[in-house]
XYZ file of C-alpha atoms in Angstrom:
420
model
C -66.931 -2.635 -8.125
C -64.411 -5.374 -7.102
C -61.261 -3.955 -5.721
C -58.185 -5.428 -7.150
C -55.149 -6.585 -5.388
C -51.531 -5.802 -7.021
C -49.335 -8.657 -6.692
C -45.570 -7.285 -6.510
C -45.886 -4.195 -4.337
C -44.741 -5.888 -1.371
C -41.698 -7.393 -3.290
C -40.858 -3.627 -4.771
C -41.114 -2.499 -1.556
C -38.630 -4.889 0.071
C -36.159 -4.709 -2.829
C -35.761 -0.805 -2.500
C -35.248 -1.407 1.251
C -32.724 -3.823 0.721
C -30.956 -1.982 -1.633
C -31.008 1.103 0.801
C -30.197 -1.066 3.813
C -27.101 -2.246 1.557
C -25.937 1.059 0.565
C -26.055 2.473 3.996
C -23.715 -0.422 5.080
C -21.469 0.390 2.687
C -21.160 4.033 3.529
C -20.840 3.379 7.330
C -18.970 0.272 7.642
C -16.615 0.995 4.468
C -17.704 -2.640 2.877
C -19.033 -3.790 -0.584
C -22.261 -5.539 0.473
C -23.815 -3.950 -2.848
C -22.139 -6.676 -4.647
C -24.229 -9.246 -3.060
C -26.963 -8.098 -5.615
C -25.037 -9.849 -8.210
C -25.476 -13.265 -6.612
C -28.877 -12.947 -4.801
C -30.842 -11.018 -7.633
C -32.971 -14.083 -8.606
C -34.581 -13.862 -4.811
C -36.740 -11.332 -6.218
C -38.614 -13.857 -8.283
C -38.956 -15.808 -5.188
C -40.340 -12.925 -3.152
C -42.699 -12.568 -6.062
C -43.863 -16.022 -5.667
C -44.189 -15.975 -1.906
C -46.184 -12.658 -1.852
C -48.857 -14.425 -4.473
C -48.952 -17.436 -2.286
C -49.376 -15.416 0.738
C -52.170 -12.652 -0.381
C -53.902 -15.894 -2.095
C -54.210 -17.810 1.325
C -55.135 -14.764 3.219
C -57.821 -13.492 1.112
C -59.192 -17.088 0.098
C -60.120 -17.305 3.777
C -62.382 -14.106 3.515
C -65.157 -15.630 1.391
C -67.143 -13.366 -0.794
C -64.544 -10.479 -0.634
C -64.990 -10.196 -4.297
C -61.145 -9.343 -4.615
C -59.142 -10.115 -7.762
C -55.512 -10.244 -8.172
C -53.400 -8.442 -10.586
C -49.665 -8.675 -10.956
C -47.754 -5.501 -10.421
C -45.373 -5.479 -13.571
C -44.841 -1.761 -13.402
C -44.182 -1.564 -9.865
C -41.501 -4.417 -9.781
C -39.908 -3.101 -13.147
C -39.625 0.311 -11.489
C -38.156 -1.203 -8.468
C -35.539 -3.363 -10.634
C -34.678 -0.066 -12.787
C -34.085 1.986 -9.526
C -31.768 -0.659 -7.909
C -29.801 -1.115 -10.975
C -29.305 2.451 -11.554
C -28.037 2.565 -7.936
C -25.690 -0.116 -8.269
C -24.313 1.034 -11.655
C -23.315 4.683 -10.129
C -22.041 2.997 -6.784
C -19.993 0.225 -8.414
C -18.662 1.701 -11.531
C -15.185 0.201 -10.735
C -16.465 -3.281 -10.591
C -18.614 -3.502 -13.565
C -15.973 -1.436 -15.947
C -13.715 -4.188 -14.970
C -16.333 -6.786 -16.165
C -16.669 -4.533 -19.311
C -13.063 -4.878 -20.148
C -13.309 -8.549 -19.909
C -16.021 -8.767 -22.263
C -14.050 -6.533 -24.837
C -10.878 -8.467 -24.548
C -12.677 -11.567 -25.011
C -14.747 -10.076 -28.075
C -11.222 -9.316 -29.533
C -9.922 -12.880 -28.731
C -12.810 -14.355 -30.816
C -11.886 -12.283 -33.712
C -8.418 -13.372 -33.958
C -6.951 -16.871 -33.679
C -3.518 -17.458 -32.104
C -1.259 -19.955 -32.919
C -0.100 -22.315 -30.147
C 3.534 -23.232 -29.140
C 3.574 -26.285 -31.345
C 3.860 -27.512 -34.906
C 6.760 -25.394 -36.692
C 9.063 -23.245 -34.924
C 11.609 -20.795 -36.152
C 14.470 -19.060 -34.390
C 15.154 -15.590 -35.692
C 18.340 -13.885 -35.337
C 19.072 -12.218 -32.229
C 19.573 -8.339 -32.478
C 21.880 -6.906 -30.245
C 21.380 -2.894 -29.211
C 23.624 -0.659 -27.707
C 22.471 0.261 -24.230
C 23.274 4.275 -24.805
C 23.384 6.213 -21.625
C 20.468 8.260 -22.618
C 18.144 5.290 -22.987
C 15.878 4.861 -19.962
C 13.101 3.116 -20.955
C 11.722 -0.236 -22.675
C 8.631 -0.597 -24.532
C 7.487 -3.749 -25.703
C 4.141 -4.214 -27.617
C 3.223 -7.894 -28.733
C 0.188 -9.596 -30.297
C 0.661 -13.311 -29.324
C 3.547 -14.821 -27.713
C 5.347 -14.937 -24.261
C 7.782 -12.054 -23.266
C 10.421 -12.533 -20.844
C 12.983 -9.769 -19.693
C 15.810 -10.451 -17.532
C 19.198 -9.368 -16.686
C 22.029 -10.382 -19.411
C 25.106 -8.584 -20.741
C 26.875 -5.626 -19.450
C 27.077 -3.220 -22.363
C 24.308 -3.847 -24.448
C 20.819 -5.147 -25.049
C 19.888 -8.607 -26.689
C 16.578 -9.345 -28.081
C 15.938 -12.940 -28.985
C 12.733 -14.057 -31.330
C 11.215 -17.249 -31.779
C 8.232 -17.892 -34.057
C 5.805 -20.847 -33.783
C 3.373 -21.781 -36.783
C 0.921 -24.334 -36.067
C -1.727 -25.822 -38.367
C 0.440 -25.299 -41.747
C 2.597 -27.172 -43.718
C 6.483 -26.425 -42.878
C 7.136 -24.747 -46.327
C 3.923 -22.428 -45.717
C 5.263 -21.949 -42.186
C 8.584 -20.975 -43.241
C 7.032 -18.432 -45.547
C 4.924 -16.843 -42.758
C 7.732 -16.923 -40.552
C 10.260 -15.339 -42.777
C 7.472 -12.180 -42.765
C 6.959 -12.333 -38.977
C 9.310 -10.769 -36.717
C 10.154 -7.682 -34.636
C 10.417 -3.900 -35.191
C 13.029 -2.036 -32.998
C 13.240 1.857 -32.391
C 15.952 3.230 -30.739
C 15.955 6.447 -28.757
C 15.291 7.755 -25.106
C 13.036 4.704 -24.673
C 13.798 1.236 -26.705
C 10.812 0.243 -28.349
C 10.006 -3.325 -29.548
C 6.939 -4.240 -31.537
C 5.972 -7.542 -32.993
C 5.290 -7.427 -36.578
C 3.480 -10.635 -37.746
C 2.227 -12.194 -40.985
C -1.590 -13.548 -40.343
C -2.592 -17.017 -42.062
C -5.236 -19.550 -42.208
C -8.319 -19.887 -44.385
C -9.831 -16.274 -43.569
C -6.522 -15.052 -42.618
C -6.811 -13.821 -39.124
C -4.469 -16.817 -37.434
C -1.700 -14.947 -35.767
C 1.679 -16.888 -35.496
C 3.065 -17.079 -31.899
C 6.094 -14.802 -31.394
C 8.064 -15.456 -28.243
C 10.488 -12.811 -26.898
C 13.402 -12.712 -24.615
C 15.076 -9.572 -23.865
C 18.297 -9.194 -22.061
C 19.231 -6.092 -20.357
C 22.460 -4.961 -19.094
C 23.101 -5.872 -15.466
C 24.187 -2.359 -14.134
C 21.616 -0.288 -15.774
C 17.758 0.301 -14.868
C 14.933 0.942 -17.147
C 11.037 2.055 -16.907
C 9.106 -0.848 -18.600
C 6.069 -0.921 -20.246
C 4.964 -4.221 -21.821
C 1.637 -4.816 -23.640
C 0.357 -7.796 -25.496
C -2.949 -9.109 -26.506
C -2.085 -12.830 -25.349
C 0.770 -14.444 -23.649
C 2.800 -14.708 -20.441
C 5.245 -12.178 -19.061
C 8.223 -13.128 -17.133
C 10.312 -10.562 -15.295
C 13.504 -11.621 -13.407
C 16.627 -9.294 -11.986
C 14.953 -6.150 -13.656
C 15.798 -2.725 -12.187
C 13.334 0.566 -12.916
C 14.067 3.654 -12.598
C 10.627 4.660 -11.578
C 8.014 1.856 -12.640
C 7.222 -1.336 -14.497
C 3.873 -1.554 -16.168
C 2.523 -4.938 -17.728
C -0.757 -5.911 -19.249
C -1.567 -9.009 -21.306
C -5.110 -10.075 -22.691
C -4.295 -13.570 -21.064
C -1.543 -15.173 -19.807
C 0.566 -15.697 -16.388
C 2.380 -13.026 -14.636
C 5.416 -14.132 -12.881
C 7.756 -11.177 -11.522
C 10.873 -11.983 -9.203
C 13.593 -10.131 -7.799
C 12.509 -6.662 -9.209
C 13.171 -2.768 -8.301
C 10.614 -0.180 -8.831
C 6.751 0.392 -8.481
C 4.985 -2.577 -10.338
C 1.467 -2.166 -12.109
C 0.396 -5.562 -13.951
C -2.927 -6.882 -15.228
C -4.039 -10.068 -16.858
C -7.330 -10.961 -18.126
C -6.965 -14.677 -17.403
C -3.938 -16.127 -15.528
C -2.010 -16.562 -12.412
C -0.009 -13.970 -10.785
C 3.327 -14.698 -8.978
C 5.372 -11.994 -7.337
C 8.615 -12.666 -5.553
C 10.600 -9.852 -3.831
C 9.931 -6.353 -5.126
C 11.792 -3.226 -4.087
C 8.577 -0.963 -4.268
C 5.128 -0.860 -4.358
C 2.581 -3.788 -6.409
C -0.482 -3.400 -7.865
C -1.569 -6.387 -9.756
C -4.920 -8.022 -10.693
C -6.528 -10.774 -12.847
C -10.014 -11.468 -13.846
C -9.447 -15.148 -13.515
C -6.477 -16.995 -11.486
C -4.646 -17.382 -8.233
C -2.029 -14.560 -7.408
C 0.751 -15.219 -4.672
C 2.805 -12.350 -3.461
C 6.067 -12.487 -1.046
C 8.604 -10.083 0.166
C 7.138 -6.735 -1.100
C 9.042 -4.001 0.136
C 6.236 -1.239 -0.555
C 2.448 -1.476 -0.415
C 0.173 -4.073 -1.981
C -2.740 -4.139 -3.927
C -4.024 -7.247 -5.282
C -7.400 -8.077 -6.926
C -8.898 -11.043 -8.486
C -12.576 -11.873 -9.697
C -12.264 -15.611 -9.411
C -9.036 -16.914 -7.551
C -7.302 -17.282 -4.356
C -4.899 -14.586 -2.958
C -1.645 -15.371 -0.848
C 0.368 -12.597 0.488
C 3.545 -12.944 2.900
C 6.291 -10.571 4.065
C 4.619 -7.270 2.744
C 6.255 -4.190 4.352
C 3.587 -1.526 3.567
C -0.223 -1.490 3.490
C -2.037 -4.332 2.200
C -5.260 -4.191 0.233
C -6.384 -7.537 -1.029
C -9.869 -8.304 -2.846
C -11.280 -11.262 -4.657
C -15.063 -12.264 -5.352
C -14.806 -15.944 -5.252
C -11.693 -17.154 -3.542
C -9.975 -17.350 -0.330
C -7.248 -14.895 1.173
C -4.230 -16.057 3.337
C -2.215 -13.064 4.691
C 1.148 -13.773 6.525
C 2.727 -10.838 8.616
C 1.005 -7.344 8.485
C 3.072 -4.391 9.332
C 0.929 -1.397 8.778
C -2.799 -1.324 7.275
C -4.680 -3.984 6.057
C -7.890 -4.319 3.850
C -9.140 -7.872 3.012
C -12.451 -8.808 1.263
C -14.063 -11.613 -0.303
C -17.607 -12.624 -1.201
C -17.338 -16.201 -0.959
C -14.409 -17.658 0.373
C -12.101 -18.043 4.027
C -9.855 -15.599 5.179
C -6.756 -15.937 7.503
C -4.412 -13.308 8.565
C -1.349 -13.825 10.898
C 0.758 -10.837 12.271
C 2.674 -10.630 15.427
C 1.891 -6.784 15.467
C -0.763 -4.397 14.776
C 0.419 -0.960 13.807
C -2.433 0.175 11.543
C -6.034 -0.324 10.937
C -7.365 -3.750 9.476
C -10.818 -4.149 7.958
C -11.447 -7.656 7.259
C -14.643 -8.714 5.608
C -16.125 -12.392 4.022
C -19.784 -12.285 2.923
C -19.501 -16.179 2.910
C -16.664 -18.295 4.702
C -14.711 -18.365 8.195
C -12.394 -15.484 9.378
C -9.347 -16.655 11.238
C -7.050 -13.824 12.900
C -3.926 -14.310 14.686
C -3.037 -11.298 16.625
C -0.591 -10.166 19.623
C -1.616 -10.157 23.278
C 0.032 -6.443 23.398
C 0.306 -3.413 21.585
C -2.425 -0.381 21.217
C -5.328 -1.574 19.234
C -9.114 -2.125 19.432
C -10.777 -5.174 18.236
C -14.417 -4.966 16.687
C -15.821 -8.049 15.428
C -19.099 -9.564 14.474
C -20.825 -12.382 12.323
C -24.505 -12.941 10.741
C -24.148 -16.522 11.769
C -21.508 -19.009 12.730
C -19.621 -19.240 16.226
C -17.148 -16.696 17.689
C -14.031 -18.007 19.479
C -11.191 -16.097 20.927
C -7.909 -17.189 22.597
C -7.794 -13.586 23.473
C -9.384 -11.948 26.454
C -12.048 -10.431 24.234
C -15.957 -9.986 25.350
C -18.239 -12.135 23.330
C -21.638 -11.230 23.407
C -24.546 -11.321 20.736
C -22.738 -12.275 17.864
C -20.186 -9.577 18.642
C -16.624 -9.629 19.827
C -14.801 -6.207 21.152
C -11.900 -5.727 23.383
C -8.730 -3.275 23.690
C -5.193 -3.438 24.145
C -3.470 -0.675 25.625
C -4.497 2.748 24.285
C -6.650 1.230 21.125
C -4.767 3.851 19.034
C -5.616 1.178 15.887
C -8.792 -0.744 14.950
C -8.924 -4.391 13.916
C -12.435 -4.847 12.350
C -13.831 -8.048 11.096
C -17.287 -8.824 9.953
C -18.767 -11.927 8.043
C -21.124 -14.505 7.872
C -19.484 -17.630 9.121
C -17.258 -18.665 11.913
C -14.885 -15.987 13.551
C -11.838 -17.300 15.258
C -8.867 -15.300 17.273
C -5.680 -16.927 17.888
C -2.817 -15.749 19.747
C 0.331 -15.220 17.795
C 3.529 -16.486 19.447
């Protein structure tokens, strides 16, 4: 009886070992190396092919061995299923983001949105008395930009513009007449878009742009939701919080007071001067932030992140893009799977964690303080203007008592510069 050699057992074993090492690295070093599986999973087929070639060459030299090869589909399948299960369990937040993006895309594909072109109709402005018991503003949109800014002293004014494209003027006028907003007063002022679908299939939505002017001396908690459209906030003060979510569009915030939570599926995010904490994310687009008085958390799947002048802790994360941080007052977490990272600070007053799977890391650090430097890279050069020890792709050193830790890991050049 001729023994059979199963091609794939070594590949399956290497896959399980690799997943285990990545998981262990994440737990011990607080990284997200498991996400490398999203990019490098095709390497399984390469390993499988290499294993077949090696086995073929190895046993071909042993003439008369009578061994036959058999592809071990079951072994590779079991290893793949186990690896996928580990990934799903440990990376729930990331694949839930992906699922939310797919859901929004499916919703958008079922609805057609009018663009800001063709027929435009300005609806009469609506004035609402700003009662003292009114403390909140809620806006529900379908398609269109939403702008909220400071305005009059004693009332709230709502301006509405309706766009109807791909329709004759007379038809567009009838659609615009049936399109507008519903306003419900109370402790929270509720503004809801009501639109008239049109088109051959009756699924095209007119575009309804809203501009809401708030009393300059009043504060309102704000909650804005729209399926599609950019959101602009300027000079708005909240009692506690501002929440914004759009299925697609840019976010532009300036001179805000209150804690901000905002997200967009596709679009850029710009934040300038916020007296409070900020948590913002986009699936596809760049994020720029400056002068945030509280903690800052920025996340994008595809895009660059820039953050300057943050008072609180900073956490920035992108899957495909570069990161630039200027001025770190307390803790810092900066991670990218594909891109360069540059961080500049005159002080180290908290723990830092900087990681780039593929890209250069540039850190500008003070030559004083109380911190410990711990850096490494898989490949590339390590250079330092500060008196840190460099040996075997690691960089270490301590200033003062080493109260805080600056950790930098990656697979690219690691450069340490002296801050002025």
